[in-house]
Short mmCIF file of C-alpha atoms in Angstrom, two decimals:
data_model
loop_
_atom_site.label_atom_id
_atom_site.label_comp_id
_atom_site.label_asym_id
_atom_site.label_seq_id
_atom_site.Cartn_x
_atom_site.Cartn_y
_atom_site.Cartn_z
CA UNK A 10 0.00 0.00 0.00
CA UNK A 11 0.97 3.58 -0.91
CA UNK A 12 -0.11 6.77 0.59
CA UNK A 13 0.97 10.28 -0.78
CA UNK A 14 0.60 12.95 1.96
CA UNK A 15 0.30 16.64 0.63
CA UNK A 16 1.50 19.47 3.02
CA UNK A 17 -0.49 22.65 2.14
CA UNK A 18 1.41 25.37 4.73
CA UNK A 19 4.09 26.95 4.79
CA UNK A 20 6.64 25.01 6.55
CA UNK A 21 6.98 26.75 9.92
CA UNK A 22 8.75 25.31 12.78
CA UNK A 23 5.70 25.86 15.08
CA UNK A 24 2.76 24.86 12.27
CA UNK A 25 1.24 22.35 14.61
CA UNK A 26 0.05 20.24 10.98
CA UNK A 27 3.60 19.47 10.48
CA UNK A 28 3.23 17.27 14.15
CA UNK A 29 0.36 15.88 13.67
CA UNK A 30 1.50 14.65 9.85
CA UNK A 31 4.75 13.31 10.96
CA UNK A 32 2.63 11.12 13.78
CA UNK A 33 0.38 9.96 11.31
CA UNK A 34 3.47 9.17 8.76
CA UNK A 35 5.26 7.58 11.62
CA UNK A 36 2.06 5.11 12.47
CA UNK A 37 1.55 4.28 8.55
CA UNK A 38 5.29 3.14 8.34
CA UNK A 39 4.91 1.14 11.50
CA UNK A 40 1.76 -0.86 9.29
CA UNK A 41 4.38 -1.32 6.17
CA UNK A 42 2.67 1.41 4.76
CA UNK A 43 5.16 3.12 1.94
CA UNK A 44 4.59 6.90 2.51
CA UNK A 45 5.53 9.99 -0.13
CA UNK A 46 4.90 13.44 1.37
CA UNK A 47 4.79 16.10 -0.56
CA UNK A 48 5.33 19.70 0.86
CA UNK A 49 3.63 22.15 -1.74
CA UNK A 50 5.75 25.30 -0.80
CA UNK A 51 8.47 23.68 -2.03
CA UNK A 52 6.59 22.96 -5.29
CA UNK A 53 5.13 25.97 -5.96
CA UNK A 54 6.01 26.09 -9.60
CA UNK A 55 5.06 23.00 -10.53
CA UNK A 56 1.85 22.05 -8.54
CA UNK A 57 0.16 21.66 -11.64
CA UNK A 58 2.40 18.36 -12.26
CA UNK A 59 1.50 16.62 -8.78
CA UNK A 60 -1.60 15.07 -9.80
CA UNK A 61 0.38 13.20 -12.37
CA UNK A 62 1.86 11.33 -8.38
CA UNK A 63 -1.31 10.03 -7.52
CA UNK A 64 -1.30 7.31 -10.06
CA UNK A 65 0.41 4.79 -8.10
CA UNK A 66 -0.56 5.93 -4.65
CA UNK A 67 -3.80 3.96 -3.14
CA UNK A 68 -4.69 7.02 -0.93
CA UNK A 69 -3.92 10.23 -0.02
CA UNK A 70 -3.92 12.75 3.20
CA UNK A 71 -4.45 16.64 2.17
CA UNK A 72 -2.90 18.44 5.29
CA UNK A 73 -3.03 22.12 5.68
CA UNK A 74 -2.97 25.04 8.66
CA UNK A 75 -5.68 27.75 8.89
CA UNK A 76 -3.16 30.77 9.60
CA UNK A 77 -6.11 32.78 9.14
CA UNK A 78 -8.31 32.27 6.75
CA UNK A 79 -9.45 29.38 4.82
CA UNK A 80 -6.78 26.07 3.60
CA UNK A 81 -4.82 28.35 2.08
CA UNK A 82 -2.98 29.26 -1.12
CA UNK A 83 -1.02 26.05 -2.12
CA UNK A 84 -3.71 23.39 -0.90
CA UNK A 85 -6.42 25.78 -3.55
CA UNK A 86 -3.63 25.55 -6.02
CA UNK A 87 -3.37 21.66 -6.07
CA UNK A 88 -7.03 21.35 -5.90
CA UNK A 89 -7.17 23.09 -8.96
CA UNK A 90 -4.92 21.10 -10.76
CA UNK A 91 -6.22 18.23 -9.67
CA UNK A 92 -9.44 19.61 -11.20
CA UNK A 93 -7.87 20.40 -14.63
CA UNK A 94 -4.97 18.20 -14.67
CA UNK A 95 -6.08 15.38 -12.69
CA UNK A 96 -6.94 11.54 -13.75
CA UNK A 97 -10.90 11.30 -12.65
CA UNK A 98 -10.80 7.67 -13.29
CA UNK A 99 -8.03 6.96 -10.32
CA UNK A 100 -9.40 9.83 -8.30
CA UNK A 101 -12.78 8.04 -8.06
CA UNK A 102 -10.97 5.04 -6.95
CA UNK A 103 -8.24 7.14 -4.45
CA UNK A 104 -9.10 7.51 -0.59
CA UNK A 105 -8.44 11.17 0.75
CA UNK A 106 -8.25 12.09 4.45
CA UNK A 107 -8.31 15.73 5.65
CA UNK A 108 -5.95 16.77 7.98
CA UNK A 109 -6.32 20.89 9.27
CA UNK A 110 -5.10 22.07 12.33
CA UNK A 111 -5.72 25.80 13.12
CA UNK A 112 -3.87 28.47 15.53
CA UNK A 113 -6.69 30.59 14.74
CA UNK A 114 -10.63 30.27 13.65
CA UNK A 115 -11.79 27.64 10.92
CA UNK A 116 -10.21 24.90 11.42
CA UNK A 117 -13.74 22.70 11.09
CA UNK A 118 -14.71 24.74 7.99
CA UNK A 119 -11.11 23.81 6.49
CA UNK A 120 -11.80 20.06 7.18
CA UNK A 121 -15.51 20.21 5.62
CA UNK A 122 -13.65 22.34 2.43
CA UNK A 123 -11.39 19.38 1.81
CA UNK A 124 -13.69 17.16 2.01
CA UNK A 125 -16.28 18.92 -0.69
CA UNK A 126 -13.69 19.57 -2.72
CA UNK A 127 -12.39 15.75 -2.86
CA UNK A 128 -16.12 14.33 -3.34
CA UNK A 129 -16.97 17.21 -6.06
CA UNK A 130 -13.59 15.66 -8.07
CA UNK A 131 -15.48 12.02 -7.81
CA UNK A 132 -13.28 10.40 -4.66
CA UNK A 133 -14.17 8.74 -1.45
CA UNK A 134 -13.26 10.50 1.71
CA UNK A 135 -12.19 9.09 4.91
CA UNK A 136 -12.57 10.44 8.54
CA UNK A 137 -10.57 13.41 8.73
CA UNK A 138 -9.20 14.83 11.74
CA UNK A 139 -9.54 18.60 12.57
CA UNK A 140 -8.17 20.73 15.71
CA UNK A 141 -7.58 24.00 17.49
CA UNK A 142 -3.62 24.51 19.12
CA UNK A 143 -3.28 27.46 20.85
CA UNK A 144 0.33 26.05 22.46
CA UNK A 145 2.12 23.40 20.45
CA UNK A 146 4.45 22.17 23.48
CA UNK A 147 1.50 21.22 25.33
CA UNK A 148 0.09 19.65 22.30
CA UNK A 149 2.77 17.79 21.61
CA UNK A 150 2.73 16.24 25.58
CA UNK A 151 -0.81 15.60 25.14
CA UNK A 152 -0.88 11.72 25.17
CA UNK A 153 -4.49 12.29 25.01
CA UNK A 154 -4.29 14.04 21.15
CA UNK A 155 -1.63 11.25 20.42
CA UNK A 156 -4.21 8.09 20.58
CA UNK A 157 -5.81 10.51 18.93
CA UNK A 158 -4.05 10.71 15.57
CA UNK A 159 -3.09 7.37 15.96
CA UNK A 160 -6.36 6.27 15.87
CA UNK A 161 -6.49 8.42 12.95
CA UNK A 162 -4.42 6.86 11.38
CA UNK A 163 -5.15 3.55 11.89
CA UNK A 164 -8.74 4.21 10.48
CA UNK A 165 -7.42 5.73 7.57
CA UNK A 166 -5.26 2.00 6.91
CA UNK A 167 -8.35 -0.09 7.58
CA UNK A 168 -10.43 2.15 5.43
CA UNK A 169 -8.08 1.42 2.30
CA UNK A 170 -7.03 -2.11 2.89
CA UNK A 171 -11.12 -2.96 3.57
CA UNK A 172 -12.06 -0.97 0.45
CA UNK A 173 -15.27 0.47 2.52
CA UNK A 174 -17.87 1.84 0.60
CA UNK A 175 -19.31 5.25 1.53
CA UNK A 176 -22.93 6.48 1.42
CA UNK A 177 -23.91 8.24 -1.61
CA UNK A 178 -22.95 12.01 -1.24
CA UNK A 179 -25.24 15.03 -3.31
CA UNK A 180 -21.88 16.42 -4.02
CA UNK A 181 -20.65 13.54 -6.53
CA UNK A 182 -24.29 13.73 -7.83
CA UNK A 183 -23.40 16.84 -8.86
CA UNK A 184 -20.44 16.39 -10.18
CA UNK A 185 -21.91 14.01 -12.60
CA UNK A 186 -25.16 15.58 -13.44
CA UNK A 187 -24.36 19.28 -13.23
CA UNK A 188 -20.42 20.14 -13.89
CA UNK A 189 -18.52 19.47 -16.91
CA UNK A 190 -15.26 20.93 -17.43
CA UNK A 191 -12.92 19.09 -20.02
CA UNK A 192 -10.59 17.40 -18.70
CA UNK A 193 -6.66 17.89 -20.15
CA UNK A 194 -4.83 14.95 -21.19
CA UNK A 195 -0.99 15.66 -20.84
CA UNK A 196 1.62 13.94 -21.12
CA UNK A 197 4.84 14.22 -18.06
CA UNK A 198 6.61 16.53 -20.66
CA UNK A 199 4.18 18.72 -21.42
CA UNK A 200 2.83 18.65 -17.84
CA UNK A 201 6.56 19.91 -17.08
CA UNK A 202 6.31 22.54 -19.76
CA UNK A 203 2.78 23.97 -18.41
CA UNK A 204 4.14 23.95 -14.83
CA UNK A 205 7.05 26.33 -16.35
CA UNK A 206 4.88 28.87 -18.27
CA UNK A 207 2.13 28.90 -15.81
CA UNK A 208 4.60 30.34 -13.17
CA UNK A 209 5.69 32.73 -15.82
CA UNK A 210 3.81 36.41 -15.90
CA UNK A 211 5.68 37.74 -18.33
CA UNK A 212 4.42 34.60 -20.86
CA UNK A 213 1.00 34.42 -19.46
CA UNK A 214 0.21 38.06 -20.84
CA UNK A 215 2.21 37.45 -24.16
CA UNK A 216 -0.09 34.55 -24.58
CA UNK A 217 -3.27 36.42 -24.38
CA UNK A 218 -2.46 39.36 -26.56
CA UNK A 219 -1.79 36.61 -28.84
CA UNK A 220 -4.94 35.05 -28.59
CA UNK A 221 -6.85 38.87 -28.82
CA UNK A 222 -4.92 39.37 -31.89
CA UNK A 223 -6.04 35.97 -33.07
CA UNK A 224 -9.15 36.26 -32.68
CA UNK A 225 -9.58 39.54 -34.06
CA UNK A 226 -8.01 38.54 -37.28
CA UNK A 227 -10.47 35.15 -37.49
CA UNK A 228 -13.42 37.09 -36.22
CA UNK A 229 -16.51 36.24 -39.03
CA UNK A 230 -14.39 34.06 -41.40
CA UNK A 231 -16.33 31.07 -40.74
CA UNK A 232 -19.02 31.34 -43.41
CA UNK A 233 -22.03 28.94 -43.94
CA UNK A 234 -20.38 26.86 -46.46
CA UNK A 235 -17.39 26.00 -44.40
CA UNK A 236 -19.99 25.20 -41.62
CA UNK A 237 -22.28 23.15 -44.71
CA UNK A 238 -18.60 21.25 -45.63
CA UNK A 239 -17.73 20.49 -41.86
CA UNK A 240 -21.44 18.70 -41.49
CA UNK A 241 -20.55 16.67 -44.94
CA UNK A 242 -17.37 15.95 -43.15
CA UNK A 243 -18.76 14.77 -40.29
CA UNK A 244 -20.97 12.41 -41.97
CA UNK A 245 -19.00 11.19 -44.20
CA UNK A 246 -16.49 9.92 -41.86
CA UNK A 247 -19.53 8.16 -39.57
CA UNK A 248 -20.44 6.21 -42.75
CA UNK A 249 -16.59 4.88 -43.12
CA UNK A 250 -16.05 4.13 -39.62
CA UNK A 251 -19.48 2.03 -39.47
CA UNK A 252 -19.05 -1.73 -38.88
CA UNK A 253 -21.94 -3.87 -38.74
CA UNK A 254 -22.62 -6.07 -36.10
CA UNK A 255 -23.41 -9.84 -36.22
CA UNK A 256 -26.80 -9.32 -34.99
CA UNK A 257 -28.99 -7.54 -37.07
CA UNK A 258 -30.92 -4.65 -34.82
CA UNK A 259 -33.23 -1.86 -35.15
CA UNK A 260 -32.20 1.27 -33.03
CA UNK A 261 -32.20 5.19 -33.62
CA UNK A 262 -29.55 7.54 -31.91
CA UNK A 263 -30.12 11.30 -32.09
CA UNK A 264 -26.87 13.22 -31.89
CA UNK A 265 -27.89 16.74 -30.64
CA UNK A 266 -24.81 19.18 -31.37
CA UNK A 267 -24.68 22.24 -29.81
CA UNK A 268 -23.43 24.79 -32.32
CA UNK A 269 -25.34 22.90 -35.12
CA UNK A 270 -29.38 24.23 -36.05
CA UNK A 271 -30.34 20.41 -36.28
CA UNK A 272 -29.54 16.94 -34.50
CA UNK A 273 -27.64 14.42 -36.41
CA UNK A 274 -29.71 11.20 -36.55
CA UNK A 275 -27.83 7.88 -36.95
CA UNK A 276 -30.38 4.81 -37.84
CA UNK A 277 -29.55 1.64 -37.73
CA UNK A 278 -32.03 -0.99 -39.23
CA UNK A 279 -30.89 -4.80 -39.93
CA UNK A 280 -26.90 -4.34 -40.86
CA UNK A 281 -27.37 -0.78 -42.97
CA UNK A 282 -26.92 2.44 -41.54
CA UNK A 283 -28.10 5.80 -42.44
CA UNK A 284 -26.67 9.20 -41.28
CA UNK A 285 -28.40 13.00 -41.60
CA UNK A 286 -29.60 15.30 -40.16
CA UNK A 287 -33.41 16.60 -39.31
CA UNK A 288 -35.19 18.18 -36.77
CA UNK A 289 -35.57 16.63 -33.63
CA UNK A 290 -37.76 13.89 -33.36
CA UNK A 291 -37.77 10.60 -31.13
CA UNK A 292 -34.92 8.45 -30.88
CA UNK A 293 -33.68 5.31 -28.82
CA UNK A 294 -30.61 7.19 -27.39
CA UNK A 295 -30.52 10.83 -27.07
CA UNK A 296 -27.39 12.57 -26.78
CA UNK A 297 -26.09 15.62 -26.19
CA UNK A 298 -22.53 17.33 -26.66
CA UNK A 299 -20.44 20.45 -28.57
CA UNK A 300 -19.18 20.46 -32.09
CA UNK A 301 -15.58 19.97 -30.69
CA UNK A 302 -16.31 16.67 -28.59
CA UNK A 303 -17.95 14.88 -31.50
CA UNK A 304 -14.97 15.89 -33.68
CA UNK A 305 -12.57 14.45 -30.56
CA UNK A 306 -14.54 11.34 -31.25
CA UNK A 307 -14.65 11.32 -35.03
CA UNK A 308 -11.41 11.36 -35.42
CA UNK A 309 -10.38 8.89 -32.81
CA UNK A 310 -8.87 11.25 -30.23
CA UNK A 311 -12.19 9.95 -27.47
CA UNK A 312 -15.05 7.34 -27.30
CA UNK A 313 -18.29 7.84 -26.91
CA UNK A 314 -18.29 5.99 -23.41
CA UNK A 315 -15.43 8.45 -22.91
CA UNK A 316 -17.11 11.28 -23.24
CA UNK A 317 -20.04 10.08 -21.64
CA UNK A 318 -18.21 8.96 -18.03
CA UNK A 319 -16.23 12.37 -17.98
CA UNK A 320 -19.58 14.38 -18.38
CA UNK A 321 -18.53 16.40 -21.70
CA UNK A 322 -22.04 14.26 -22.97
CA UNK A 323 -25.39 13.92 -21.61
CA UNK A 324 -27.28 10.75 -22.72
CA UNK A 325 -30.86 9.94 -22.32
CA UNK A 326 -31.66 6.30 -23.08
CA UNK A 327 -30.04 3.02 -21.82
CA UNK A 328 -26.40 2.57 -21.31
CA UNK A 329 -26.32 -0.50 -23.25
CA UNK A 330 -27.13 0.77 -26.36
CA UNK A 331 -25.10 3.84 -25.72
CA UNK A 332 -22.09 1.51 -25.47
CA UNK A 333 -23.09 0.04 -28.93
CA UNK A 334 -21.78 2.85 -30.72
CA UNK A 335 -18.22 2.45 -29.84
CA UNK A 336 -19.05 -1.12 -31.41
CA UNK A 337 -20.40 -0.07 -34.24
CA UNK A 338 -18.03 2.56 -35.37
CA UNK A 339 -14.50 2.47 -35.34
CA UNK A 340 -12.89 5.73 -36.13
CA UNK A 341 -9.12 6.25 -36.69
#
């Protein structure tokens, strides 16, 4: 087993989180646990790699100190990259335990944060373990508070080794009904590369006057007939990627794309297959998605299950005949 702890403050001799981590480290080891921390102030310019680190790990521990206000700077930071940057398959499978200690106000508020944040991304939490320390000496001394994290993080073993489930929580619900931001496939190189020119200013406002310029030079050169020719485009290469199954079958899917005046219907009756498109109508499978996600799939860059289980497309109908398509058509 392999747990990845992330340190979120800033590195202070007193921060009672420091403590408290290095007690819960010192447990895992004891269990044969192999433990990777992570202190984020020392990876300021590249906390947009890190998420790339939780591929091997089978749980993680998101520690931070409430100086003042809220988790703080670098914990938002990696939260965000895990957001944009992050794997959602392994994070729905990757156990996360809060960890805030406070010298101040908020340290509960910190704790539920974490926690919202981790279940909004898709992943289970564990118990987390929140406190107030007003004098870290007598903290420390406290063999009270150190059953206490040891307890901790003994839980937080059992709870990864057992696999337990948790109840169902409205804040994944949303996350799979409600938000869908693309997520950014990168590669370790160019996840190096973005680290380096997201800490850059001075390239981070080149990039946008280029982008102003851009667009101000493109503005209103898409005319109807390069919109006509990407439709023909489109259906042309649904007709070559189509691959009849065994079974003959009678279904309808409606393909509903955003920036386009009417759905594309694909119907499928016996082994032929016919592609147009029509105003709406009824369909087996409804689904819904932009003109750039069906081209992602079209020309082989994403399924349609794909798209469908990282929420870039809604789908109204039943999942196995949704999962036909990926049968049926094979594009390269």
């Amino acid at each position: 087993m392999k747990i990845n702890i992330y340190y979120g403050g800033r590195g202070l001799i007193d921060d009672p989180t420091i403590y408290v981590v290095n007690k819960i480290q010192e447990v895992l080891e004891e269990l044969r646990v192999k433990v990777e921390r992570i202190n984020l102030f020392e990876q300021k310019n590249s906390i947009t790699t890190l998420p790339q680190g939780m591929m091997e790990a089978d749980g993680i521990i998101l520690a931070t100190t409430v100086e003042w206000f809220g988790i703080g700077g670098y914990m938002q930071q990696f939260l965000d990259a895990c957001w944009l940057f992050g794997n959602r398959e392994k994070i729905q499978e990757l156990y996360m335990q809060p960890v805030v200690m406070s010298t101040t106000y908020g340290e509960k508020e910190g704790e539920v944060t974490l926690k919202n944040a981790w279940e909004v991304l898709g992943g289970p939490v564990c118990d987390g373990l929140s406190g107030y320390v007003d004098n870290l000496i007598d903290f420390e001394m406290n063999q009270d508070y150190s059953g206490i994290i040891e307890k901790k993080a003994e839980n937080l073993y059992r709870t990864i080794s057992q696999k337990i489930v948790n109840l169902p929580s409205s804040n994944r619900a949303m996350q799979q009904s409600v938000l869908k931001t693309h997520h950014i496939e990168l590669t370790p190189k160019e996840s190096e590369q973005l680290s380096k020119y997201a800490a850059d200013d001075t390239y981070i406002k080149k990039q946008k006057e280029d982008i102003e310029e851009l667009s101000s030079m493109f503005k209103g050169m898409l005319s109807k007939q390069s919109a006509e020719q990407a439709a023909s485009d489109l259906e042309q290469r649904i007709r070559e990627a189509y691959q009849p199954l065994p079974e003959p079958m009678e279904i309808t899917y409606l393909l509903e794309i955003e920036e386009k005046p009417q759905p594309l219907y694909i119907q499928i009756k016996g082994t032929e297959m016919e592609c147009f498109y029509g105003p709406k109508g009824p369909a087996d499978v409804s689904c819904k998605l932009s003109l750039q996600n069906m081209n992602d799939i079209a020309y082989g860059r994403m399924t349609f299950q794909r798209a469908f289980m990282t929420g870039v497309m809604t789908t109204r109908g039943e999942f196995r005949n949704l999962r036909l398509l990926d049968q049926m058509f094979v594009f390269k």
